[in-house]
Amino acid sequence: MSSPEPGLRDAWESEAQRWIAWTRRPGHDSYEQWHRDAFLPLLPAPGRRTVDVGCGEGRVSRGLRAAGHRVVGVDGSPTLVAAAREADPSVPVVLADAAALPLADDAADLVVAFMSLHDVDDLSGAVDEIARVLVPGGLLCLAVVHPVNSAGGFVSRRADSPYVIEGSYFAPRRYADRLERDGLGITFHSVHRPLEAYTGALERSGFVIEALREPVAPVEAVRDESNSRWQRLPVFLHLRARLDWR
C-alpha cells in the first residue's frame, strides 16, 4: 500500500529553504513583476490591525509594515516563520494553520491572503477563520493562482500555442509545478479549485465581493516572445471581499 500524500503544510515545509532562496533572488519571485502594482491598490489604508495569512518568509508583511500597517503574520511552515522573524523582528509572526488562527474574534480590520489560499488543505475552514478574526465590515484581500491557469496548460512554448484543459475544470485536485531558473529550483504544491470554490467559501462565511481582477501579465514579466503566451489568459486572480455578516 502506498503512503498517503503529505498535506500541503508538510509539502511546503519541505520546500521552505528553496522558497526562501527563490523569493529572495532578484527577478525570481512573481510579486514585484506580476502582482504588486495590480494587487496593492485593492487594499485599504492602514487601520487597526492587518493579518497576513500564509505570510511565508515575510516579503508581503514587510511591505505592508513599510506602508504603515500594523501587521501580524501567520504561516504553517516552521522554517518560513523563522525566516520571516529573522528578516524583520519588528513584525510578529506566529506558527499556525490557516484554519485555526491563534487570534481573538474581531482582532483585525484587514486580512491579506496573498498567494496562499490555493496552498491550504481546508479552504472553507481558512475562510471561516478569516471571517472570525475580522471585525464586521472588515476586508479580505486575496490573490490566488487563477483557476483557468491551474486547470490546464499550453501544448508548447510557442507564443501561439493552444491552451488545453484535460479532465474536469470543476474537479479539485492536488498538483505540483516544478520551476528552475539560474541554478535555483522549487516545486510549488497547490490545489486546483474552480472559481466557485473560492466565491462559495466567501459567500458561506458572510463575505460580499467588492472587486475582482484578472491582471494581464506585464510585458517586463514575460521575458521573451515565447512567454508572451501568458498574456493570452489570466494567470492570477485578485479579489477584495467585505465581511457583511457573521
PDB file of C-alpha atoms in Angstrom:
ATOM      1  CA  MET A   1       0.000   0.000   0.000  1.00  0.00           C
ATOM      2  CA  SER A   2       1.405   3.419  -0.971  1.00  0.00           C
ATOM      3  CA  SER A   3       1.992   6.065   1.678  1.00  0.00           C
ATOM      4  CA  PRO A   4      -0.628   8.836   1.868  1.00  0.00           C
ATOM      5  CA  GLU A   5       0.257  12.107   0.163  1.00  0.00           C
ATOM      6  CA  PRO A   6       1.570  14.645   2.698  1.00  0.00           C
ATOM      7  CA  GLY A   7      -0.638  17.612   3.497  1.00  0.00           C
ATOM      8  CA  LEU A   8       0.129  20.941   1.897  1.00  0.00           C
ATOM      9  CA  ARG A   9       1.647  22.316   5.119  1.00  0.00           C
ATOM     10  CA  ASP A  10       4.194  19.478   5.164  1.00  0.00           C
ATOM     11  CA  ALA A  11       4.803  19.801   1.436  1.00  0.00           C
ATOM     12  CA  TRP A  12       5.593  23.497   1.791  1.00  0.00           C
ATOM     13  CA  GLU A  13       7.807  22.903   4.801  1.00  0.00           C
ATOM     14  CA  SER A  14       9.826  20.518   2.632  1.00  0.00           C
ATOM     15  CA  GLU A  15      10.281  23.310   0.063  1.00  0.00           C
ATOM     16  CA  ALA A  16      10.831  26.119   2.576  1.00  0.00           C
ATOM     17  CA  GLN A  17      14.569  26.604   2.135  1.00  0.00           C
ATOM     18  CA  ARG A  18      14.222  26.509  -1.647  1.00  0.00           C
ATOM     19  CA  TRP A  19      11.383  29.044  -1.468  1.00  0.00           C
ATOM     20  CA  ILE A  20      13.460  31.406   0.662  1.00  0.00           C
ATOM     21  CA  ALA A  21      16.303  31.228  -1.861  1.00  0.00           C
ATOM     22  CA  TRP A  22      13.885  31.644  -4.775  1.00  0.00           C
ATOM     23  CA  THR A  23      11.882  34.597  -3.492  1.00  0.00           C
ATOM     24  CA  ARG A  24      14.959  36.473  -2.235  1.00  0.00           C
ATOM     25  CA  ARG A  25      16.840  36.141  -5.546  1.00  0.00           C
ATOM     26  CA  PRO A  26      16.064  39.243  -7.640  1.00  0.00           C
ATOM     27  CA  GLY A  27      13.925  38.502 -10.674  1.00  0.00           C
ATOM     28  CA  HIS A  28      12.554  35.162  -9.454  1.00  0.00           C
ATOM     29  CA  ASP A  29       9.521  35.907  -7.288  1.00  0.00           C
ATOM     30  CA  SER A  30       6.388  36.943  -9.185  1.00  0.00           C
ATOM     31  CA  TYR A  31       5.329  39.500  -6.557  1.00  0.00           C
ATOM     32  CA  GLU A  32       7.153  42.566  -7.821  1.00  0.00           C
ATOM     33  CA  GLN A  33       6.867  41.802 -11.544  1.00  0.00           C
ATOM     34  CA  TRP A  34       3.332  40.389 -11.790  1.00  0.00           C
ATOM     35  CA  HIS A  35       1.360  41.416  -8.727  1.00  0.00           C
ATOM     36  CA  ARG A  36       2.379  44.433  -6.732  1.00  0.00           C
ATOM     37  CA  ASP A  37       1.098  47.252  -8.926  1.00  0.00           C
ATOM     38  CA  ALA A  38      -2.209  45.434  -9.501  1.00  0.00           C
ATOM     39  CA  PHE A  39      -2.768  43.968  -6.032  1.00  0.00           C
ATOM     40  CA  LEU A  40      -1.838  46.745  -3.617  1.00  0.00           C
ATOM     41  CA  PRO A  41      -4.481  49.209  -4.910  1.00  0.00           C
ATOM     42  CA  LEU A  42      -7.138  46.740  -3.672  1.00  0.00           C
ATOM     43  CA  LEU A  43      -6.002  47.291  -0.083  1.00  0.00           C
ATOM     44  CA  PRO A  44      -7.483  49.986   2.173  1.00  0.00           C
ATOM     45  CA  ALA A  45      -5.381  52.475   4.091  1.00  0.00           C
ATOM     46  CA  PRO A  46      -3.688  51.081   7.226  1.00  0.00           C
ATOM     47  CA  GLY A  47      -6.114  50.552  10.079  1.00  0.00           C
ATOM     48  CA  ARG A  48      -6.243  48.845  13.437  1.00  0.00           C
ATOM     49  CA  ARG A  49      -4.550  45.569  12.510  1.00  0.00           C
ATOM     50  CA  THR A  50      -3.654  43.661   9.339  1.00  0.00           C
ATOM     51  CA  VAL A  51      -3.232  39.880   9.401  1.00  0.00           C
ATOM     52  CA  ASP A  52      -1.094  38.337   6.656  1.00  0.00           C
ATOM     53  CA  VAL A  53      -2.374  34.758   6.315  1.00  0.00           C
ATOM     54  CA  GLY A  54       0.180  32.486   4.665  1.00  0.00           C
ATOM     55  CA  CYS A  55       2.918  35.076   5.036  1.00  0.00           C
ATOM     56  CA  GLY A  56       5.738  32.710   4.046  1.00  0.00           C
ATOM     57  CA  GLU A  57       9.146  34.257   4.584  1.00  0.00           C
ATOM     58  CA  GLY A  58       7.514  37.640   5.087  1.00  0.00           C
ATOM     59  CA  ARG A  59       8.049  39.691   1.956  1.00  0.00           C
ATOM     60  CA  VAL A  60       4.456  40.966   1.808  1.00  0.00           C
ATOM     61  CA  SER A  61       4.315  41.542   5.586  1.00  0.00           C
ATOM     62  CA  ARG A  62       7.460  43.659   5.375  1.00  0.00           C
ATOM     63  CA  GLY A  63       5.983  45.705   2.557  1.00  0.00           C
ATOM     64  CA  LEU A  64       2.744  46.231   4.445  1.00  0.00           C
ATOM     65  CA  ARG A  65       4.600  47.337   7.544  1.00  0.00           C
ATOM     66  CA  ALA A  66       6.650  49.800   5.485  1.00  0.00           C
ATOM     67  CA  ALA A  67       3.339  51.219   4.190  1.00  0.00           C
ATOM     68  CA  GLY A  68       2.116  51.828   7.749  1.00  0.00           C
ATOM     69  CA  HIS A  69       0.113  48.671   8.507  1.00  0.00           C
ATOM     70  CA  ARG A  70       0.252  47.058  11.955  1.00  0.00           C
ATOM     71  CA  VAL A  71       0.922  43.559  10.691  1.00  0.00           C
ATOM     72  CA  VAL A  72       0.727  40.103  12.236  1.00  0.00           C
ATOM     73  CA  GLY A  73       1.983  37.291  10.022  1.00  0.00           C
ATOM     74  CA  VAL A  74       0.722  33.704  10.144  1.00  0.00           C
ATOM     75  CA  ASP A  75       2.201  30.690   8.397  1.00  0.00           C
ATOM     76  CA  GLY A  76       2.142  26.920   8.784  1.00  0.00           C
ATOM     77  CA  SER A  77       5.826  26.293   7.982  1.00  0.00           C
ATOM     78  CA  PRO A  78       8.233  26.498  10.951  1.00  0.00           C
ATOM     79  CA  THR A  79      11.137  27.243   8.612  1.00  0.00           C
ATOM     80  CA  LEU A  80       9.333  30.100   6.873  1.00  0.00           C
ATOM     81  CA  VAL A  81       8.128  31.559  10.175  1.00  0.00           C
ATOM     82  CA  ALA A  82      11.710  31.565  11.472  1.00  0.00           C
ATOM     83  CA  ALA A  83      12.920  33.246   8.266  1.00  0.00           C
ATOM     84  CA  ALA A  84      10.233  35.930   8.484  1.00  0.00           C
ATOM     85  CA  ARG A  85      11.064  36.677  12.111  1.00  0.00           C
ATOM     86  CA  GLU A  86      14.765  36.912  11.317  1.00  0.00           C
ATOM     87  CA  ALA A  87      14.216  39.190   8.315  1.00  0.00           C
ATOM     88  CA  ASP A  88      12.202  41.722  10.352  1.00  0.00           C
ATOM     89  CA  PRO A  89      11.893  41.078  14.106  1.00  0.00           C
ATOM     90  CA  SER A  90       9.515  44.047  14.395  1.00  0.00           C
ATOM     91  CA  VAL A  91       6.757  42.089  12.612  1.00  0.00           C
ATOM     92  CA  PRO A  92       5.192  39.449  14.897  1.00  0.00           C
ATOM     93  CA  VAL A  93       4.833  36.125  13.082  1.00  0.00           C
ATOM     94  CA  VAL A  94       3.044  33.102  14.530  1.00  0.00           C
ATOM     95  CA  LEU A  95       3.131  29.448  13.520  1.00  0.00           C
ATOM     96  CA  ALA A  96      -0.401  28.182  12.864  1.00  0.00           C
ATOM     97  CA  ASP A  97      -2.717  26.538  10.389  1.00  0.00           C
ATOM     98  CA  ALA A  98      -4.847  28.950   8.367  1.00  0.00           C
ATOM     99  CA  ALA A  99      -7.932  27.031   9.525  1.00  0.00           C
ATOM    100  CA  ALA A 100      -7.042  27.593  13.212  1.00  0.00           C
ATOM    101  CA  LEU A 101      -5.792  31.164  13.551  1.00  0.00           C
ATOM    102  CA  PRO A 102      -4.431  31.950  17.048  1.00  0.00           C
ATOM    103  CA  LEU A 103      -6.167  35.319  17.162  1.00  0.00           C
ATOM    104  CA  ALA A 104      -9.194  36.610  19.041  1.00  0.00           C
ATOM    105  CA  ASP A 105     -12.545  37.335  17.451  1.00  0.00           C
ATOM    106  CA  ASP A 106     -12.711  40.807  15.835  1.00  0.00           C
ATOM    107  CA  ALA A 107      -8.932  41.157  16.065  1.00  0.00           C
ATOM    108  CA  ALA A 108      -8.345  42.823  12.677  1.00  0.00           C
ATOM    109  CA  ASP A 109      -9.951  45.084  10.126  1.00  0.00           C
ATOM    110  CA  LEU A 110      -7.920  43.704   7.199  1.00  0.00           C
ATOM    111  CA  VAL A 111      -6.734  40.232   6.272  1.00  0.00           C
ATOM    112  CA  VAL A 112      -4.333  39.744   3.367  1.00  0.00           C
ATOM    113  CA  ALA A 113      -4.054  36.242   1.915  1.00  0.00           C
ATOM    114  CA  PHE A 114      -1.531  36.735  -0.852  1.00  0.00           C
ATOM    115  CA  MET A 115      -0.948  33.613  -2.971  1.00  0.00           C
ATOM    116  CA  SER A 116      -1.798  31.316  -0.071  1.00  0.00           C
ATOM    117  CA  LEU A 117      -5.391  30.056  -0.182  1.00  0.00           C
ATOM    118  CA  HIS A 118      -4.699  27.705  -3.115  1.00  0.00           C
ATOM    119  CA  ASP A 119      -1.967  26.201  -0.900  1.00  0.00           C
ATOM    120  CA  VAL A 120      -4.209  25.247   2.050  1.00  0.00           C
ATOM    121  CA  ASP A 121      -5.877  21.886   2.579  1.00  0.00           C
ATOM    122  CA  ASP A 122      -9.031  23.308   4.195  1.00  0.00           C
ATOM    123  CA  LEU A 123     -10.198  26.302   2.177  1.00  0.00           C
ATOM    124  CA  SER A 124     -13.599  26.622   3.858  1.00  0.00           C
ATOM    125  CA  GLY A 125     -12.031  26.362   7.309  1.00  0.00           C
ATOM    126  CA  ALA A 126      -9.474  29.047   6.450  1.00  0.00           C
ATOM    127  CA  VAL A 127     -12.122  31.452   5.137  1.00  0.00           C
ATOM    128  CA  ASP A 128     -14.289  30.806   8.219  1.00  0.00           C
ATOM    129  CA  GLU A 129     -11.334  31.672  10.445  1.00  0.00           C
ATOM    130  CA  ILE A 130     -10.586  34.806   8.461  1.00  0.00           C
ATOM    131  CA  ALA A 131     -14.208  35.883   8.946  1.00  0.00           C
ATOM    132  CA  ARG A 132     -13.976  35.167  12.679  1.00  0.00           C
ATOM    133  CA  VAL A 133     -10.920  37.358  13.267  1.00  0.00           C
ATOM    134  CA  LEU A 134     -12.266  40.240  11.170  1.00  0.00           C
ATOM    135  CA  VAL A 135     -14.473  42.958  12.589  1.00  0.00           C
ATOM    136  CA  PRO A 136     -17.875  43.351  10.891  1.00  0.00           C
ATOM    137  CA  GLY A 137     -17.233  45.325   7.740  1.00  0.00           C
ATOM    138  CA  GLY A 138     -13.595  44.195   7.657  1.00  0.00           C
ATOM    139  CA  LEU A 139     -11.868  43.379   4.387  1.00  0.00           C
ATOM    140  CA  LEU A 140     -10.178  40.304   2.955  1.00  0.00           C
ATOM    141  CA  CYS A 141      -7.811  40.948   0.054  1.00  0.00           C
ATOM    142  CA  LEU A 142      -6.531  37.801  -1.612  1.00  0.00           C
ATOM    143  CA  ALA A 143      -4.525  36.614  -4.579  1.00  0.00           C
ATOM    144  CA  VAL A 144      -4.501  33.043  -5.903  1.00  0.00           C
ATOM    145  CA  VAL A 145      -3.417  31.175  -8.994  1.00  0.00           C
ATOM    146  CA  HIS A 146      -6.273  31.728 -11.418  1.00  0.00           C
ATOM    147  CA  PRO A 147      -8.392  28.573 -11.729  1.00  0.00           C
ATOM    148  CA  VAL A 148      -8.090  28.691 -15.516  1.00  0.00           C
ATOM    149  CA  ASN A 149      -4.304  28.593 -15.112  1.00  0.00           C
ATOM    150  CA  SER A 150      -4.267  25.679 -12.675  1.00  0.00           C
ATOM    151  CA  ALA A 151      -6.804  23.706 -14.732  1.00  0.00           C
ATOM    152  CA  GLY A 152      -4.628  23.125 -17.795  1.00  0.00           C
ATOM    153  CA  GLY A 153      -1.506  24.066 -19.700  1.00  0.00           C
ATOM    154  CA  PHE A 154      -0.047  25.159 -23.005  1.00  0.00           C
ATOM    155  CA  VAL A 155       0.827  22.455 -25.500  1.00  0.00           C
ATOM    156  CA  SER A 156       4.214  24.056 -26.249  1.00  0.00           C
ATOM    157  CA  ARG A 157       6.301  27.147 -25.532  1.00  0.00           C
ATOM    158  CA  ARG A 158       5.270  28.846 -28.794  1.00  0.00           C
ATOM    159  CA  ALA A 159       3.610  32.225 -28.425  1.00  0.00           C
ATOM    160  CA  ASP A 160       0.545  30.906 -30.288  1.00  0.00           C
ATOM    161  CA  SER A 161       0.446  27.531 -28.526  1.00  0.00           C
ATOM    162  CA  PRO A 162      -3.035  26.126 -27.827  1.00  0.00           C
ATOM    163  CA  TYR A 163      -4.075  26.021 -24.192  1.00  0.00           C
ATOM    164  CA  VAL A 164      -5.668  22.734 -23.189  1.00  0.00           C
ATOM    165  CA  ILE A 165      -7.711  21.729 -20.136  1.00  0.00           C
ATOM    166  CA  GLU A 166      -7.583  17.975 -19.728  1.00  0.00           C
ATOM    167  CA  GLY A 167     -10.087  16.307 -17.451  1.00  0.00           C
ATOM    168  CA  SER A 168     -12.590  18.350 -15.490  1.00  0.00           C
ATOM    169  CA  TYR A 169     -12.165  22.031 -14.694  1.00  0.00           C
ATOM    170  CA  PHE A 170     -14.659  21.558 -11.865  1.00  0.00           C
ATOM    171  CA  ALA A 171     -12.862  18.745 -10.006  1.00  0.00           C
ATOM    172  CA  PRO A 172     -10.474  19.911  -7.239  1.00  0.00           C
ATOM    173  CA  ARG A 173      -7.103  18.178  -7.375  1.00  0.00           C
ATOM    174  CA  ARG A 174      -3.576  18.466  -5.996  1.00  0.00           C
ATOM    175  CA  TYR A 175      -0.854  19.480  -8.412  1.00  0.00           C
ATOM    176  CA  ALA A 176       2.818  20.378  -8.332  1.00  0.00           C
ATOM    177  CA  ASP A 177       4.680  22.856 -10.549  1.00  0.00           C
ATOM    178  CA  ARG A 178       8.447  22.486 -10.847  1.00  0.00           C
ATOM    179  CA  LEU A 179      10.369  25.638 -11.794  1.00  0.00           C
ATOM    180  CA  GLU A 180      14.090  26.014 -12.423  1.00  0.00           C
ATOM    181  CA  ARG A 181      15.962  29.201 -13.230  1.00  0.00           C
ATOM    182  CA  ASP A 182      19.557  30.375 -12.895  1.00  0.00           C
ATOM    183  CA  GLY A 183      20.625  27.416 -10.772  1.00  0.00           C
ATOM    184  CA  LEU A 184      17.630  27.558  -8.415  1.00  0.00           C
ATOM    185  CA  GLY A 185      14.727  25.140  -8.368  1.00  0.00           C
ATOM    186  CA  ILE A 186      11.491  24.815  -6.444  1.00  0.00           C
ATOM    187  CA  THR A 187       8.298  22.777  -6.550  1.00  0.00           C
ATOM    188  CA  PHE A 188       5.062  24.645  -5.845  1.00  0.00           C
ATOM    189  CA  HIS A 189       2.467  22.409  -4.153  1.00  0.00           C
ATOM    190  CA  SER A 190      -1.109  23.590  -4.581  1.00  0.00           C
ATOM    191  CA  VAL A 191      -4.731  22.598  -5.142  1.00  0.00           C
ATOM    192  CA  HIS A 192      -6.659  23.398  -8.280  1.00  0.00           C
ATOM    193  CA  ARG A 193     -10.146  24.562  -7.365  1.00  0.00           C
ATOM    194  CA  PRO A 194     -12.772  26.072  -9.665  1.00  0.00           C
ATOM    195  CA  LEU A 195     -13.640  29.723  -9.201  1.00  0.00           C
ATOM    196  CA  GLU A 196     -16.889  28.809  -7.485  1.00  0.00           C
ATOM    197  CA  ALA A 197     -14.981  27.055  -4.697  1.00  0.00           C
ATOM    198  CA  TYR A 198     -13.484  30.416  -3.685  1.00  0.00           C
ATOM    199  CA  THR A 199     -16.609  32.503  -4.175  1.00  0.00           C
ATOM    200  CA  GLY A 200     -18.736  29.853  -2.450  1.00  0.00           C
ATOM    201  CA  ALA A 201     -16.454  29.778   0.595  1.00  0.00           C
ATOM    202  CA  LEU A 202     -16.636  33.563   0.805  1.00  0.00           C
ATOM    203  CA  GLU A 203     -20.416  33.547   0.466  1.00  0.00           C
ATOM    204  CA  ARG A 204     -20.893  30.916   3.183  1.00  0.00           C
ATOM    205  CA  SER A 205     -18.666  32.866   5.591  1.00  0.00           C
ATOM    206  CA  GLY A 206     -20.587  36.122   5.137  1.00  0.00           C
ATOM    207  CA  PHE A 207     -18.402  37.964   2.628  1.00  0.00           C
ATOM    208  CA  VAL A 208     -19.593  40.156  -0.221  1.00  0.00           C
ATOM    209  CA  ILE A 209     -17.187  40.522  -3.145  1.00  0.00           C
ATOM    210  CA  GLU A 210     -16.373  44.161  -3.859  1.00  0.00           C
ATOM    211  CA  ALA A 211     -13.714  43.815  -6.548  1.00  0.00           C
ATOM    212  CA  LEU A 212     -12.358  41.038  -8.757  1.00  0.00           C
ATOM    213  CA  ARG A 213      -9.348  41.484 -11.022  1.00  0.00           C
ATOM    214  CA  GLU A 214      -7.629  39.287 -13.603  1.00  0.00           C
ATOM    215  CA  PRO A 215      -4.367  41.197 -14.144  1.00  0.00           C
ATOM    216  CA  VAL A 216      -2.726  40.858 -17.538  1.00  0.00           C
ATOM    217  CA  ALA A 217       0.908  39.782 -17.365  1.00  0.00           C
ATOM    218  CA  PRO A 218       3.140  42.865 -17.708  1.00  0.00           C
ATOM    219  CA  VAL A 219       5.427  42.961 -20.728  1.00  0.00           C
ATOM    220  CA  GLU A 220       8.519  43.031 -18.499  1.00  0.00           C
ATOM    221  CA  ALA A 221       7.376  39.855 -16.722  1.00  0.00           C
ATOM    222  CA  VAL A 222       7.075  37.605 -19.755  1.00  0.00           C
ATOM    223  CA  ARG A 223      10.801  37.987 -20.513  1.00  0.00           C
ATOM    224  CA  ASP A 224      10.777  36.804 -24.155  1.00  0.00           C
ATOM    225  CA  GLU A 225       8.423  36.333 -27.083  1.00  0.00           C
ATOM    226  CA  SER A 226       7.605  32.709 -26.298  1.00  0.00           C
ATOM    227  CA  ASN A 227       6.463  33.663 -22.805  1.00  0.00           C
ATOM    228  CA  SER A 228       4.034  36.180 -24.316  1.00  0.00           C
ATOM    229  CA  ARG A 229       1.581  33.254 -24.435  1.00  0.00           C
ATOM    230  CA  TRP A 230       0.952  34.050 -20.751  1.00  0.00           C
ATOM    231  CA  GLN A 231      -0.625  37.345 -21.807  1.00  0.00           C
ATOM    232  CA  ARG A 232      -3.446  35.442 -23.517  1.00  0.00           C
ATOM    233  CA  LEU A 233      -5.093  34.080 -20.380  1.00  0.00           C
ATOM    234  CA  PRO A 234      -5.412  35.042 -16.708  1.00  0.00           C
ATOM    235  CA  VAL A 235      -2.507  33.741 -14.629  1.00  0.00           C
ATOM    236  CA  PHE A 236      -3.575  35.152 -11.261  1.00  0.00           C
ATOM    237  CA  LEU A 237      -6.807  36.245  -9.605  1.00  0.00           C
ATOM    238  CA  HIS A 238      -7.039  39.235  -7.236  1.00  0.00           C
ATOM    239  CA  LEU A 239     -10.122  39.775  -5.111  1.00  0.00           C
ATOM    240  CA  ARG A 240     -11.403  42.069  -2.337  1.00  0.00           C
ATOM    241  CA  ALA A 241     -14.327  40.988  -0.158  1.00  0.00           C
ATOM    242  CA  ARG A 242     -16.079  42.709   2.760  1.00  0.00           C
ATOM    243  CA  LEU A 243     -17.427  40.843   5.785  1.00  0.00           C
ATOM    244  CA  ASP A 244     -21.125  41.650   5.600  1.00  0.00           C
ATOM    245  CA  TRP A 245     -22.414  39.270   8.297  1.00  0.00           C
ATOM    246  CA  ARG A 246     -21.161  36.519  10.566  1.00  0.00           C
TER     247      ARG A 246
END
